[in-house]
XYZ file of N, CA and C in Angstrom:
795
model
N -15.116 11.400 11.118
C -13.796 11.958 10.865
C -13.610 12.192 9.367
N -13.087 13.371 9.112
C -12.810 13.785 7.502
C -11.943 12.855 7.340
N -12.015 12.209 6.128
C -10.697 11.420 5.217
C -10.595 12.384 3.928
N -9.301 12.429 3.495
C -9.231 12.984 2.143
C -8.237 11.926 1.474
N -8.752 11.679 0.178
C -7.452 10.550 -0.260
C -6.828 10.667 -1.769
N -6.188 10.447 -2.380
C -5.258 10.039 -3.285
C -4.974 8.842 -3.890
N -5.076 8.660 -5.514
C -4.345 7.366 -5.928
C -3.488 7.820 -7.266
N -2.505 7.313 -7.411
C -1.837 6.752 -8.623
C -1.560 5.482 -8.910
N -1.641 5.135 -10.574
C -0.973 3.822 -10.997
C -0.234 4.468 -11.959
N 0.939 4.123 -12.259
C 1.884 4.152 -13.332
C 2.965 2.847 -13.774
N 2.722 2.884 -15.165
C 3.350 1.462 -15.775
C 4.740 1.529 -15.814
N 5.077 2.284 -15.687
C 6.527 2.586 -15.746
C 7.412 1.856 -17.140
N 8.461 1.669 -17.113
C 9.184 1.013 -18.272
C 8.387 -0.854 -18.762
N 7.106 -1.149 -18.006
C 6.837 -2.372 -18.156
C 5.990 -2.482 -19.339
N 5.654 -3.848 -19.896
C 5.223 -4.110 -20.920
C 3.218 -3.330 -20.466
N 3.001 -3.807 -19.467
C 1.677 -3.804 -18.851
C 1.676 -3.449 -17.711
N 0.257 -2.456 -17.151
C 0.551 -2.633 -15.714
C -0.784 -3.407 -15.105
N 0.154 -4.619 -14.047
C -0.362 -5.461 -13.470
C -1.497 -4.897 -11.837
N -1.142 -3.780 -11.749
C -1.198 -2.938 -10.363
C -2.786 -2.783 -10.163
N -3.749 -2.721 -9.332
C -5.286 -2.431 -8.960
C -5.605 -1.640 -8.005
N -5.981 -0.757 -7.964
C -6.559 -0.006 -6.638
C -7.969 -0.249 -6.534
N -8.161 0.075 -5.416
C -9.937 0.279 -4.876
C -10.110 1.226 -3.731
N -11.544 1.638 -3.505
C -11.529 2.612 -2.346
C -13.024 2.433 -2.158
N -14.006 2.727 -1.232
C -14.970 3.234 -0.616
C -14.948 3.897 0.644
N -15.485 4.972 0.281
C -15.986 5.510 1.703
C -17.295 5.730 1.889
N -17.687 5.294 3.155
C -18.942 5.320 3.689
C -19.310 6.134 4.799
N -20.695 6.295 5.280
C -20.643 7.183 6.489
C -20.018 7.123 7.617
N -19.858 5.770 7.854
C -19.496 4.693 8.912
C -17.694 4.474 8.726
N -17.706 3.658 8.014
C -16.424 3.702 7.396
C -16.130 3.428 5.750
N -14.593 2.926 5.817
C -13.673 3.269 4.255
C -12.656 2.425 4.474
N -12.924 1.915 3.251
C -11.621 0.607 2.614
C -10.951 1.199 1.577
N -9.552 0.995 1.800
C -8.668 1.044 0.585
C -7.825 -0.441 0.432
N -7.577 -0.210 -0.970
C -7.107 -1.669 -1.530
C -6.047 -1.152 -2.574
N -4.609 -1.721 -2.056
C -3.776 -1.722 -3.223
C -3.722 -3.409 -3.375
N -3.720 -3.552 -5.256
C -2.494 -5.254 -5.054
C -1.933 -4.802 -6.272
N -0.702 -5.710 -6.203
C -0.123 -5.521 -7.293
C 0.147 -7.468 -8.233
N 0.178 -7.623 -9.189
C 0.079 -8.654 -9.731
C 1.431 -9.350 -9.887
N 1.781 -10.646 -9.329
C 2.800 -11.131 -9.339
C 3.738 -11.327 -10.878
N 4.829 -10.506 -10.668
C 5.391 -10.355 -11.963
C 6.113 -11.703 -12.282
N 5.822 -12.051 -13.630
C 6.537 -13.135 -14.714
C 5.693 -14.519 -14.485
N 4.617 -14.450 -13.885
C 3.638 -15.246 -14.111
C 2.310 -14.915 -15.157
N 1.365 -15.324 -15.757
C 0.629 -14.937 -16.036
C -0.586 -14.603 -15.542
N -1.699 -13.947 -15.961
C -2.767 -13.902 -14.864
C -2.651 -13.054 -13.550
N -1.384 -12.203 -13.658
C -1.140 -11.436 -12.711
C -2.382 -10.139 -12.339
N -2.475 -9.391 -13.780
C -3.215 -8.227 -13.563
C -4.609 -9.020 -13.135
N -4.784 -10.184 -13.788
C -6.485 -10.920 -13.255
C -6.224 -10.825 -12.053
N -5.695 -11.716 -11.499
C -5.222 -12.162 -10.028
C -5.689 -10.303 -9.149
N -5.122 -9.669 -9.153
C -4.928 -8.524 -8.400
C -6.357 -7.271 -8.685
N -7.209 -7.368 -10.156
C -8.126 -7.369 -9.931
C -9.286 -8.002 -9.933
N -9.097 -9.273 -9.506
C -10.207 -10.237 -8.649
C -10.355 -9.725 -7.333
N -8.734 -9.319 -6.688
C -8.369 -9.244 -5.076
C -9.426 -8.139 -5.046
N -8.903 -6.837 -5.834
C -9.310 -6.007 -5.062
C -11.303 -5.568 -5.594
N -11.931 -6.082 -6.490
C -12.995 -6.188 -7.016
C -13.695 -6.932 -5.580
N -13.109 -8.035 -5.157
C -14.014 -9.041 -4.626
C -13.876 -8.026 -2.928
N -13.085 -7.729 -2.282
C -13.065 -7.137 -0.823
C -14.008 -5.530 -1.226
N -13.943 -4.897 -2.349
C -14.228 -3.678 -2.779
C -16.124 -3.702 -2.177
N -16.234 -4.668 -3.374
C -17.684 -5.398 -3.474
C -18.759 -5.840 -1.972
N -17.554 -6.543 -1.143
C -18.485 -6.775 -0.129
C -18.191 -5.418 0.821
N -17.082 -5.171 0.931
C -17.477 -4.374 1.968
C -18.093 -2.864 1.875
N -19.326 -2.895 3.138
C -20.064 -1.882 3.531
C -19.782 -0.807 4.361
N -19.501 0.299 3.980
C -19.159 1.352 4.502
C -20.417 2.728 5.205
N -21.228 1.752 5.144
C -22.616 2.276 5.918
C -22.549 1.486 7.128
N -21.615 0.504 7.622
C -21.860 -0.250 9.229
C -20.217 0.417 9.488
N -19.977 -0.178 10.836
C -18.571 -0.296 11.673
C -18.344 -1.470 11.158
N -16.887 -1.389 11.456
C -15.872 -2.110 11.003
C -16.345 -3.583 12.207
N -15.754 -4.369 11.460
C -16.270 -5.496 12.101
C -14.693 -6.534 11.591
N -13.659 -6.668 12.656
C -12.649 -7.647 11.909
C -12.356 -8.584 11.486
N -13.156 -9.557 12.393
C -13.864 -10.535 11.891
C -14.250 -10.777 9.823
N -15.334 -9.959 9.663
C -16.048 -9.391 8.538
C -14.595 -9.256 7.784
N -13.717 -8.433 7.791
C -12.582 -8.278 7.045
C -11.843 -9.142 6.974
N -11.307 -10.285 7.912
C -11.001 -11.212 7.294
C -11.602 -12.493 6.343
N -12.675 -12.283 6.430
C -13.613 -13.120 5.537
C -13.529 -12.267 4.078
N -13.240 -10.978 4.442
C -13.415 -10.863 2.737
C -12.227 -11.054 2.142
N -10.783 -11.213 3.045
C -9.739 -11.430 2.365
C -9.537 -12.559 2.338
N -10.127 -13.531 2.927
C -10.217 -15.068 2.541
C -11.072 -15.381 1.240
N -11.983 -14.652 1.124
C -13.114 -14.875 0.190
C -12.078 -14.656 -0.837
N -11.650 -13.369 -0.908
C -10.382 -12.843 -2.163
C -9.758 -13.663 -2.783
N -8.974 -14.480 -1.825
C -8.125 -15.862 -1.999
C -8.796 -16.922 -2.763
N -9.897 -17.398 -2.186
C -10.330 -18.753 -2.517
C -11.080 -18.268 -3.760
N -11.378 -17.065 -4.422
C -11.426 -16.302 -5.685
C -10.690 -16.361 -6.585
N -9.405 -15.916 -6.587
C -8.189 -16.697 -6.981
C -8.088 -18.099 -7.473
N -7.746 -18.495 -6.475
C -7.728 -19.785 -6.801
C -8.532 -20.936 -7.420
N -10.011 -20.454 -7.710
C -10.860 -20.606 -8.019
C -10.925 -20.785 -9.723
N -10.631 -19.619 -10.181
C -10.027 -19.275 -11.472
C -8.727 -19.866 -11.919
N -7.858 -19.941 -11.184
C -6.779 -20.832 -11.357
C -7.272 -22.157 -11.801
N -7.857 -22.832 -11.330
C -8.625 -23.867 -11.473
C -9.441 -24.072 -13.048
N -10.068 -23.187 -12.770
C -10.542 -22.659 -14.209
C -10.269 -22.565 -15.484
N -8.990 -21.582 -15.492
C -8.525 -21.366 -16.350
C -6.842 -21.748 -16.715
N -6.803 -22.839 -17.555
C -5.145 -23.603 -17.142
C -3.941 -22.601 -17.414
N -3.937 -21.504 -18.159
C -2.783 -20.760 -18.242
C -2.616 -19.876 -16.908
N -3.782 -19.636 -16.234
C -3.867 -19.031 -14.869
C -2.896 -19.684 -13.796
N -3.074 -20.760 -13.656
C -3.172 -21.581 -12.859
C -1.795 -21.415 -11.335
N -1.127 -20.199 -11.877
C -0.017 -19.391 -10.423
C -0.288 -18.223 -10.657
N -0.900 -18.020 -11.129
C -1.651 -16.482 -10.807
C -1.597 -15.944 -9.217
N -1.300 -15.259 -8.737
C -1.567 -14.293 -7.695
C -1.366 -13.121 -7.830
N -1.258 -12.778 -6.855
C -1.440 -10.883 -6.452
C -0.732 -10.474 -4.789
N 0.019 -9.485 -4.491
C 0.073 -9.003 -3.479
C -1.551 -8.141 -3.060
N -1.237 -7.699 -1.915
C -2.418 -6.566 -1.348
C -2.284 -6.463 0.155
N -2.482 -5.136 0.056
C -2.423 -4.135 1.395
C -3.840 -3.083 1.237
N -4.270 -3.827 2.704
C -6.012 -2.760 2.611
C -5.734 -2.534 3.999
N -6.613 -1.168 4.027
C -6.683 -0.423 5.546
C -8.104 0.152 5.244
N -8.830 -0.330 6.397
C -9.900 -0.256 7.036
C -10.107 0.991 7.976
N -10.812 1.923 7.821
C -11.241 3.065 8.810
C -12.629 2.881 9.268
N -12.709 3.199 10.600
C -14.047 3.468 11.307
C -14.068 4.694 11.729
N -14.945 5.551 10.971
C -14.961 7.108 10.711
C -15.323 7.335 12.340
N -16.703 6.557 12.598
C -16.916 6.908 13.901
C -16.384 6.983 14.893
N -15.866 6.032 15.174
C -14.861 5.221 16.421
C -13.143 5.749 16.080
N -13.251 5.895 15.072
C -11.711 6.313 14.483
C -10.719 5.530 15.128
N -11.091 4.524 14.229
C -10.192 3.177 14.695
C -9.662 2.516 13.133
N -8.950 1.888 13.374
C -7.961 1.351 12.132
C -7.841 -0.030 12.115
N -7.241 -0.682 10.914
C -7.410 -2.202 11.174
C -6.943 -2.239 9.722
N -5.634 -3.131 9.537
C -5.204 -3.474 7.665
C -4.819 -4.890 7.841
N -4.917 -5.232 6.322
C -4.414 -6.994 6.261
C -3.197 -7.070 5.271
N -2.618 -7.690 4.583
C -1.602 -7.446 3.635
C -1.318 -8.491 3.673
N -0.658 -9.128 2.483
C -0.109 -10.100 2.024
C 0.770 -9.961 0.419
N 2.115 -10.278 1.029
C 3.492 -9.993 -0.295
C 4.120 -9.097 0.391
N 4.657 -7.810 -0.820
C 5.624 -6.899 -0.346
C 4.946 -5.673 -0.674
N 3.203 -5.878 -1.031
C 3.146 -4.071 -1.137
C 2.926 -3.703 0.846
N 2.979 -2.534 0.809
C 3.446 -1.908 1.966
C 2.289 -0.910 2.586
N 2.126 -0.996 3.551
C 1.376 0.333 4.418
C 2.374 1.168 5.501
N 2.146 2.773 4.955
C 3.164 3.522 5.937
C 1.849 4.240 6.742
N 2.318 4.272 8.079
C 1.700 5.494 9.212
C 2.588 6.435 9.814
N 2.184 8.067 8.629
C 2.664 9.233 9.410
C 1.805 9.864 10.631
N 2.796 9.937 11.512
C 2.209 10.544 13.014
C 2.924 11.636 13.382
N 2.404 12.829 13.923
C 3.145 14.040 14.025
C 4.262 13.917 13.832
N 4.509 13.910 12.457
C 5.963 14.377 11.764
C 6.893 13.046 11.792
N 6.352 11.710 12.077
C 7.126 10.505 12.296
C 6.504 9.401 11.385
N 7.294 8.588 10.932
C 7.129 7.797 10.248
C 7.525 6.171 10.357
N 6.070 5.262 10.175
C 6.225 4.117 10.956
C 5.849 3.204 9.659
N 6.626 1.713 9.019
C 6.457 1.171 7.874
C 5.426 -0.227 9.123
N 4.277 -0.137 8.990
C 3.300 -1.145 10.162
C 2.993 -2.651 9.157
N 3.669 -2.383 7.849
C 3.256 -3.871 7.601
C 4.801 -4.369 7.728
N 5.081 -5.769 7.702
C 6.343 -6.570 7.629
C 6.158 -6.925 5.804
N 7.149 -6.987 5.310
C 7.657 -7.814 3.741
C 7.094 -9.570 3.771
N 6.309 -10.389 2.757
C 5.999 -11.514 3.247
C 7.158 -11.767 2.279
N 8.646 -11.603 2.060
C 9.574 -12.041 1.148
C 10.824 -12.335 1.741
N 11.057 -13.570 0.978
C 12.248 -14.421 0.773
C 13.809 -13.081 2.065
N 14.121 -11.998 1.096
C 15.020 -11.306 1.511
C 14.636 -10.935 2.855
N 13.109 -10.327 3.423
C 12.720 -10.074 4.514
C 13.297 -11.352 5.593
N 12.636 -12.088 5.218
C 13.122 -13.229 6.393
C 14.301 -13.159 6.436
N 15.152 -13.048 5.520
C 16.724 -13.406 5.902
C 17.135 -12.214 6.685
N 16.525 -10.985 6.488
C 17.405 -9.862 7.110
C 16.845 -9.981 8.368
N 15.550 -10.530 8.790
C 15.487 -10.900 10.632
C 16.270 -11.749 10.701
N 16.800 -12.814 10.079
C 17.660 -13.827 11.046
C 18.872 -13.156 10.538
N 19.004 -12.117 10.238
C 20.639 -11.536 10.446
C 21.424 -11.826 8.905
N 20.711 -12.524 7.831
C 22.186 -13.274 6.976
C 22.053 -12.033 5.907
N 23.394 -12.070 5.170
C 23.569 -11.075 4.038
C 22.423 -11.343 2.884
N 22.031 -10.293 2.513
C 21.428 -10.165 1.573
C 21.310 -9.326 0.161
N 22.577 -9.463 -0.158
C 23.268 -8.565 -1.251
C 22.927 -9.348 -2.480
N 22.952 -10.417 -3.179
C 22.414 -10.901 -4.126
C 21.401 -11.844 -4.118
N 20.150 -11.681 -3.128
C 18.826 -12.074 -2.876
C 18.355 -11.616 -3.892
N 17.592 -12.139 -4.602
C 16.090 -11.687 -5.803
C 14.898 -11.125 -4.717
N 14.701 -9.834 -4.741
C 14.042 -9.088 -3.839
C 12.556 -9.458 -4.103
N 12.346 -10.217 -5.177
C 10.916 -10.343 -5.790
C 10.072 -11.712 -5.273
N 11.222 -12.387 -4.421
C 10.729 -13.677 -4.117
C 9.902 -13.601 -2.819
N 8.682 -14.243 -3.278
C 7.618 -14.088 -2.002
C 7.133 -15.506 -1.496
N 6.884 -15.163 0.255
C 6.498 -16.937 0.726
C 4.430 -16.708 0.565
N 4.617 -15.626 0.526
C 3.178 -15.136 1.113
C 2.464 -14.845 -0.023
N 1.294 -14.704 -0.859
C 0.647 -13.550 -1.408
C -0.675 -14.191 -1.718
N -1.444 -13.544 -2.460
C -3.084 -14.365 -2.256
C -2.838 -14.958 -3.551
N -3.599 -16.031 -3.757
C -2.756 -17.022 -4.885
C -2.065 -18.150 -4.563
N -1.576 -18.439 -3.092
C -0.267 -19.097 -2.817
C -0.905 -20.051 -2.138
N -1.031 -21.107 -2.544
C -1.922 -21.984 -1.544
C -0.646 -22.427 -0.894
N -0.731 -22.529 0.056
C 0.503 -23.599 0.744
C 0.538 -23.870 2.423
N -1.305 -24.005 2.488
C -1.786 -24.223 3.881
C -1.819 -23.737 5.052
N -0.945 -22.819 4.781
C -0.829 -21.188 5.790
C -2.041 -20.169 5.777
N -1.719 -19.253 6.186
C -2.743 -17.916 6.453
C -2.159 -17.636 5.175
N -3.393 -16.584 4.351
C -3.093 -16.142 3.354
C -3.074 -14.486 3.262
N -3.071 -13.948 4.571
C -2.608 -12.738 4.952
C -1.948 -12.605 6.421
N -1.425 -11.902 6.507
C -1.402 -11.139 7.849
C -2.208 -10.081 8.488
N -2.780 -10.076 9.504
C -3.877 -8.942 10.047
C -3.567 -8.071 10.741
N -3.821 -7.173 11.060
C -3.079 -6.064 12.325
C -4.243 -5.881 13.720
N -3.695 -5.438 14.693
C -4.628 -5.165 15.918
C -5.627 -3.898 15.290
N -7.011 -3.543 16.053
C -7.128 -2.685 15.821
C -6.687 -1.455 16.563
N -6.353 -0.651 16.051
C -5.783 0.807 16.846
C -6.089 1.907 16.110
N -6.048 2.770 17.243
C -6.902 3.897 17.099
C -6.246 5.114 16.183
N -7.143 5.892 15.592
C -6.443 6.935 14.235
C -6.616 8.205 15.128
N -5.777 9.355 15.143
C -5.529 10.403 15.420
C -5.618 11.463 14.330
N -6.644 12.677 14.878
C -6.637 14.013 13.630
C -5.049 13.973 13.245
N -5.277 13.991 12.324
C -3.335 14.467 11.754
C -2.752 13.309 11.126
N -3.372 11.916 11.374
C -2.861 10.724 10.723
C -2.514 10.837 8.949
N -1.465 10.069 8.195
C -1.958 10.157 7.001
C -1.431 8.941 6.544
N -1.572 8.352 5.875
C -1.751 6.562 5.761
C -1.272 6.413 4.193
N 0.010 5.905 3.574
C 0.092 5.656 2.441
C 0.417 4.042 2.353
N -0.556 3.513 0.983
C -0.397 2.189 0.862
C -0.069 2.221 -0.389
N 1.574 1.371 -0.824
C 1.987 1.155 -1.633
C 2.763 0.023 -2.241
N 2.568 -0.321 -3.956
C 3.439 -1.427 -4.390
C 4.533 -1.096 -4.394
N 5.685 -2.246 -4.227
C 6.985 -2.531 -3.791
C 7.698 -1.277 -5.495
N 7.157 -1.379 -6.355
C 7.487 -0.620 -7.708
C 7.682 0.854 -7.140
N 6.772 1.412 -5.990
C 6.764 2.560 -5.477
C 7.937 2.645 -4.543
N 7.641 1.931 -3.479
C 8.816 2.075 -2.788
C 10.489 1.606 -2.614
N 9.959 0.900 -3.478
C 11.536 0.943 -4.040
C 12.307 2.162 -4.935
N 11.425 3.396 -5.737
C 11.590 4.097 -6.187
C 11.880 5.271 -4.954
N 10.862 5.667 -4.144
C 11.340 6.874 -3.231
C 11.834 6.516 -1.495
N 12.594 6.780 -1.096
C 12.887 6.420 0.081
C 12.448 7.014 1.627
N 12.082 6.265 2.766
C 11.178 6.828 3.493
C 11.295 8.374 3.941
N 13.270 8.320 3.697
C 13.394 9.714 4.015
C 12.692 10.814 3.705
N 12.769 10.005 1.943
C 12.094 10.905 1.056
C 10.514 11.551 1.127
N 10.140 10.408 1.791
C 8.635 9.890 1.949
C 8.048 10.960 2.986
N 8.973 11.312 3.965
C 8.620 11.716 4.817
C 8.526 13.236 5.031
N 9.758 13.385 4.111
C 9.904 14.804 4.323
C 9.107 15.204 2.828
N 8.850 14.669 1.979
C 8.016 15.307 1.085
C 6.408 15.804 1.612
N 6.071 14.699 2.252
C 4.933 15.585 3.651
C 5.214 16.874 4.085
N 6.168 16.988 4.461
C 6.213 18.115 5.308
C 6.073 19.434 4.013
N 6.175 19.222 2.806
C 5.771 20.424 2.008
C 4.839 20.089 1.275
N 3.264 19.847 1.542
C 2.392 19.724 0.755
C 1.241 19.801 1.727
N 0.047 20.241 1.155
C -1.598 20.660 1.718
C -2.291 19.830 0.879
N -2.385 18.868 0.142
C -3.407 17.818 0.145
C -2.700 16.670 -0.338
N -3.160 15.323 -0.474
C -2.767 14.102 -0.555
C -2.382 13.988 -1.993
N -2.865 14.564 -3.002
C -2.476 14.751 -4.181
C -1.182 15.403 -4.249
N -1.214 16.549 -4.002
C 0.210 17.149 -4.209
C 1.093 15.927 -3.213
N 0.889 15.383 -2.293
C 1.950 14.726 -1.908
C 2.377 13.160 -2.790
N 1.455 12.854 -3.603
C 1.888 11.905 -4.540
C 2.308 12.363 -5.809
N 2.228 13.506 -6.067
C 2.600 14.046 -7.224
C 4.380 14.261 -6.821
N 4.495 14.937 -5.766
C 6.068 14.957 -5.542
C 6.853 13.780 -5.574
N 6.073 13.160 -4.883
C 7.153 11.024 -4.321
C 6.667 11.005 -5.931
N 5.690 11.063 -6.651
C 6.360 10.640 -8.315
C 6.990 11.097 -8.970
N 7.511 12.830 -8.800
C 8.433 13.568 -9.569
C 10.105 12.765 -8.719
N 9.948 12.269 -7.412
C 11.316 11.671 -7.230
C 11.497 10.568 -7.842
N 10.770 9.826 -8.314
C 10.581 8.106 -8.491
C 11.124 8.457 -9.919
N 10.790 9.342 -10.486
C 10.995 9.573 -12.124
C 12.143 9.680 -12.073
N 12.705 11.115 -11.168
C 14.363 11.031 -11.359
C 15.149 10.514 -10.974
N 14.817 9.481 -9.857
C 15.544 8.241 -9.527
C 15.709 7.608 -10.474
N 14.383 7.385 -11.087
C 14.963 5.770 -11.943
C 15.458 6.373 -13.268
N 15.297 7.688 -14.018
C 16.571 8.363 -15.028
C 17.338 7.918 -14.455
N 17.873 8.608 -13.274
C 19.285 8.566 -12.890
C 20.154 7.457 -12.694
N 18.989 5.836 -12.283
C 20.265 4.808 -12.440
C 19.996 4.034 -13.631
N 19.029 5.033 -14.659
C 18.796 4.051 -15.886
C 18.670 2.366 -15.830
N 17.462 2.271 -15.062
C 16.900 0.776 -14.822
C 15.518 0.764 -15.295
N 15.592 -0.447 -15.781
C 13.921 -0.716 -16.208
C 13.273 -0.157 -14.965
N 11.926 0.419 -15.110
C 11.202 0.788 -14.215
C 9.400 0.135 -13.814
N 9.789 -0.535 -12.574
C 8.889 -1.493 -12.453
C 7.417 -0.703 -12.899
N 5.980 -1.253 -12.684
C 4.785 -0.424 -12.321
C 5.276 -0.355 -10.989
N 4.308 1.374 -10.495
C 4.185 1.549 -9.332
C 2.733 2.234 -9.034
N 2.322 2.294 -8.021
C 0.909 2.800 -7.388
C 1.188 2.680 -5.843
N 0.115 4.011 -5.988
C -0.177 4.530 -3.916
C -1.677 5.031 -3.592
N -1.902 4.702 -2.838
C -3.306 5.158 -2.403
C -2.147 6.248 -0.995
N -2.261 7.218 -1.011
C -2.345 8.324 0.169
C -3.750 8.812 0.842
N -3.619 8.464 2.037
C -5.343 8.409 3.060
C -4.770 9.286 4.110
N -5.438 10.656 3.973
C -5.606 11.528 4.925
C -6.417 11.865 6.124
N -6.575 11.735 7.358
C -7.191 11.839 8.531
C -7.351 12.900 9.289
N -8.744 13.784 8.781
C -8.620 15.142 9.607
C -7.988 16.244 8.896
N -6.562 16.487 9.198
C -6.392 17.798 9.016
C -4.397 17.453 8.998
N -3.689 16.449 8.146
C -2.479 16.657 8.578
C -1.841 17.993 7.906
N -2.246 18.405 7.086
C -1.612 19.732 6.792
C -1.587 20.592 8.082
N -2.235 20.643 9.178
C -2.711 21.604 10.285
C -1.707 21.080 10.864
N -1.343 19.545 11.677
C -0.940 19.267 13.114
C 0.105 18.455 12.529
N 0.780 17.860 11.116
C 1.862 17.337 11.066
C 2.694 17.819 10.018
N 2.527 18.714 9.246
C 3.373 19.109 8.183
C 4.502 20.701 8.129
N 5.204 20.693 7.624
C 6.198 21.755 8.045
C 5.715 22.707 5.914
N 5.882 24.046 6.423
C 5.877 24.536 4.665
C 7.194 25.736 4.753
N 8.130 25.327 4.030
C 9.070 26.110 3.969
C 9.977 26.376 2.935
N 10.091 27.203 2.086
C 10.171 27.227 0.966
C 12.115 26.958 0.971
N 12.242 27.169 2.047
C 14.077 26.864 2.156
C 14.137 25.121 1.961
N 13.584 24.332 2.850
C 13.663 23.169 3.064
C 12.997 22.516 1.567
N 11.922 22.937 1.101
C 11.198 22.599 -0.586
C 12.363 22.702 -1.038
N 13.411 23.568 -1.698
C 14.720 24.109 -2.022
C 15.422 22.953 -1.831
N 15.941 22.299 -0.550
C 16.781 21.834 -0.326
C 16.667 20.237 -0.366
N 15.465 19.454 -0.501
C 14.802 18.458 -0.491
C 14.661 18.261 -1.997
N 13.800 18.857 -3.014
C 13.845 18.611 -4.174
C 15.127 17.786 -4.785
N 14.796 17.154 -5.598
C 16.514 16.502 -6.677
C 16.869 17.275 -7.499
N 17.556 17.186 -7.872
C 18.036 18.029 -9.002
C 17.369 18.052 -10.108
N 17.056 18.826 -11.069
C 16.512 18.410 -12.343
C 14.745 18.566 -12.074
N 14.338 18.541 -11.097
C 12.834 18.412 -10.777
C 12.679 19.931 -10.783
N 10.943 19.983 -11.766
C 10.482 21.232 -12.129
C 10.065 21.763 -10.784
């Protein structure tokens, strides 16, 4: 199965950016890796590229996916981490979020792990599905129902780094990818900047994965002008399947018109 893919990192108003991507594709299959580095600790940007160096490294994209195999490399990731923590005493709460998605070109089958608040979206003919859960503080409260209007959105139970005798990710079933799929994995810096609406319908006017991250960053820019807020780092890996320009995207120069923000070239 054709993949076509996309990345950005941008530091935005921050001192540094903490953010890592990774990618391989193989004949067989293809890993992508976002993490982003836990902000106001130190050792963040280490932390996040250890994560994504160490899963990058082992996995082989000349075999099938094996899930098993993938969770060992995101355990391996972890006890990597922490390892160095150990190591090195200013480290020593270092972590990282991360969201990876696994393709089996052959079988065209799917499979992601994640841990924190970066995010994996799945567009499906023209629909849009957010398939990871938030491992954060505010997340939990909004399943059990309580207000969450002055929650610190940044507080996480989950992320690799976090020893605290639990799983140090969450895994997904495997399920199967469809021509037309297109797969964006992003830090919370991203999506907190464009909204799924946004997310979604900026698909519908673009023919490769690039132009569609180039737009969600021309919104993210004039969002965050517009409420004049520090602006976190953000990064996206966009993973294309097949052909979604063909079987899920709309091109219409009325709706481009009417979708754009204001102020955008």
């Amino acid at each position: 199965m054709k993949i076509a893919t996309a990345s950005l990192s941008r530091q935005g108003t921050r001192a540094s950016n903490q953010d890592q991507t990774g990618e391989t594709i193989g004949e067989r299959s293809a890993c992508f890796v976002v993490c982003d580095g836990i902000a106001g600790l130190p050792g963040g940007e280490m932390a996040a590229e250890l994560a994504r160096n160490s899963i990058i490294s082992r996995f082989d994209g000349d075999k099938h996916l094996n899930a098993q195999h993938i969770r060992d490399y995101v355990q391996t990731a972890n006890r990597t981490i922490l390892s160095e923590q150990q190591a090195v005493q200013d480290y020593h709460r270092m972590g990282t979020t991360l969201v990876s998605l696994f393709i089996d070109r052959d079988y065209r089958l799917a499979y992601w792990a994640h841990a924190g608040d970066s995010r994996l979206y799945l567009f499906r003919r023209g629909w849009l599905w957010q398939v990871t859960t938030d491992h954060s503080l505010i997340q939990q409260m909004k399943d059990a129902g309580h207000q969450t209007e002055n929650l610190n959105s940044n507080l996480l139970y989950l992320a690799l780094g976090i020893e605290n005798g639990g799983p140090e990710a969450s895994y997904s079933d495997v399920v199967p990818v469809e021509d037309g799929d297109a797969f964006l994995l992003c830090t919370d810096g991203f999506w907190h900047g464009v909204s799924e609406e946004q997310m979604q319908q900026s698909l519908h006017m673009v023919n490769t994965p690039q132009e569609w991250l180039t737009l969600m960053q021309q919104i993210i820019q004039n969002n965050g002008e517009q409420e004049g807020n520090a602006q976190d780092n953000y990064t996206a890996i966009a993973v294309w399947m097949g052909s979604p320009q063909d079987t899920t995207l709309l091109h219409t120069l009325s709706d481009a018109t009417q979708f754009l923000p204001c102020g955008t070239d």
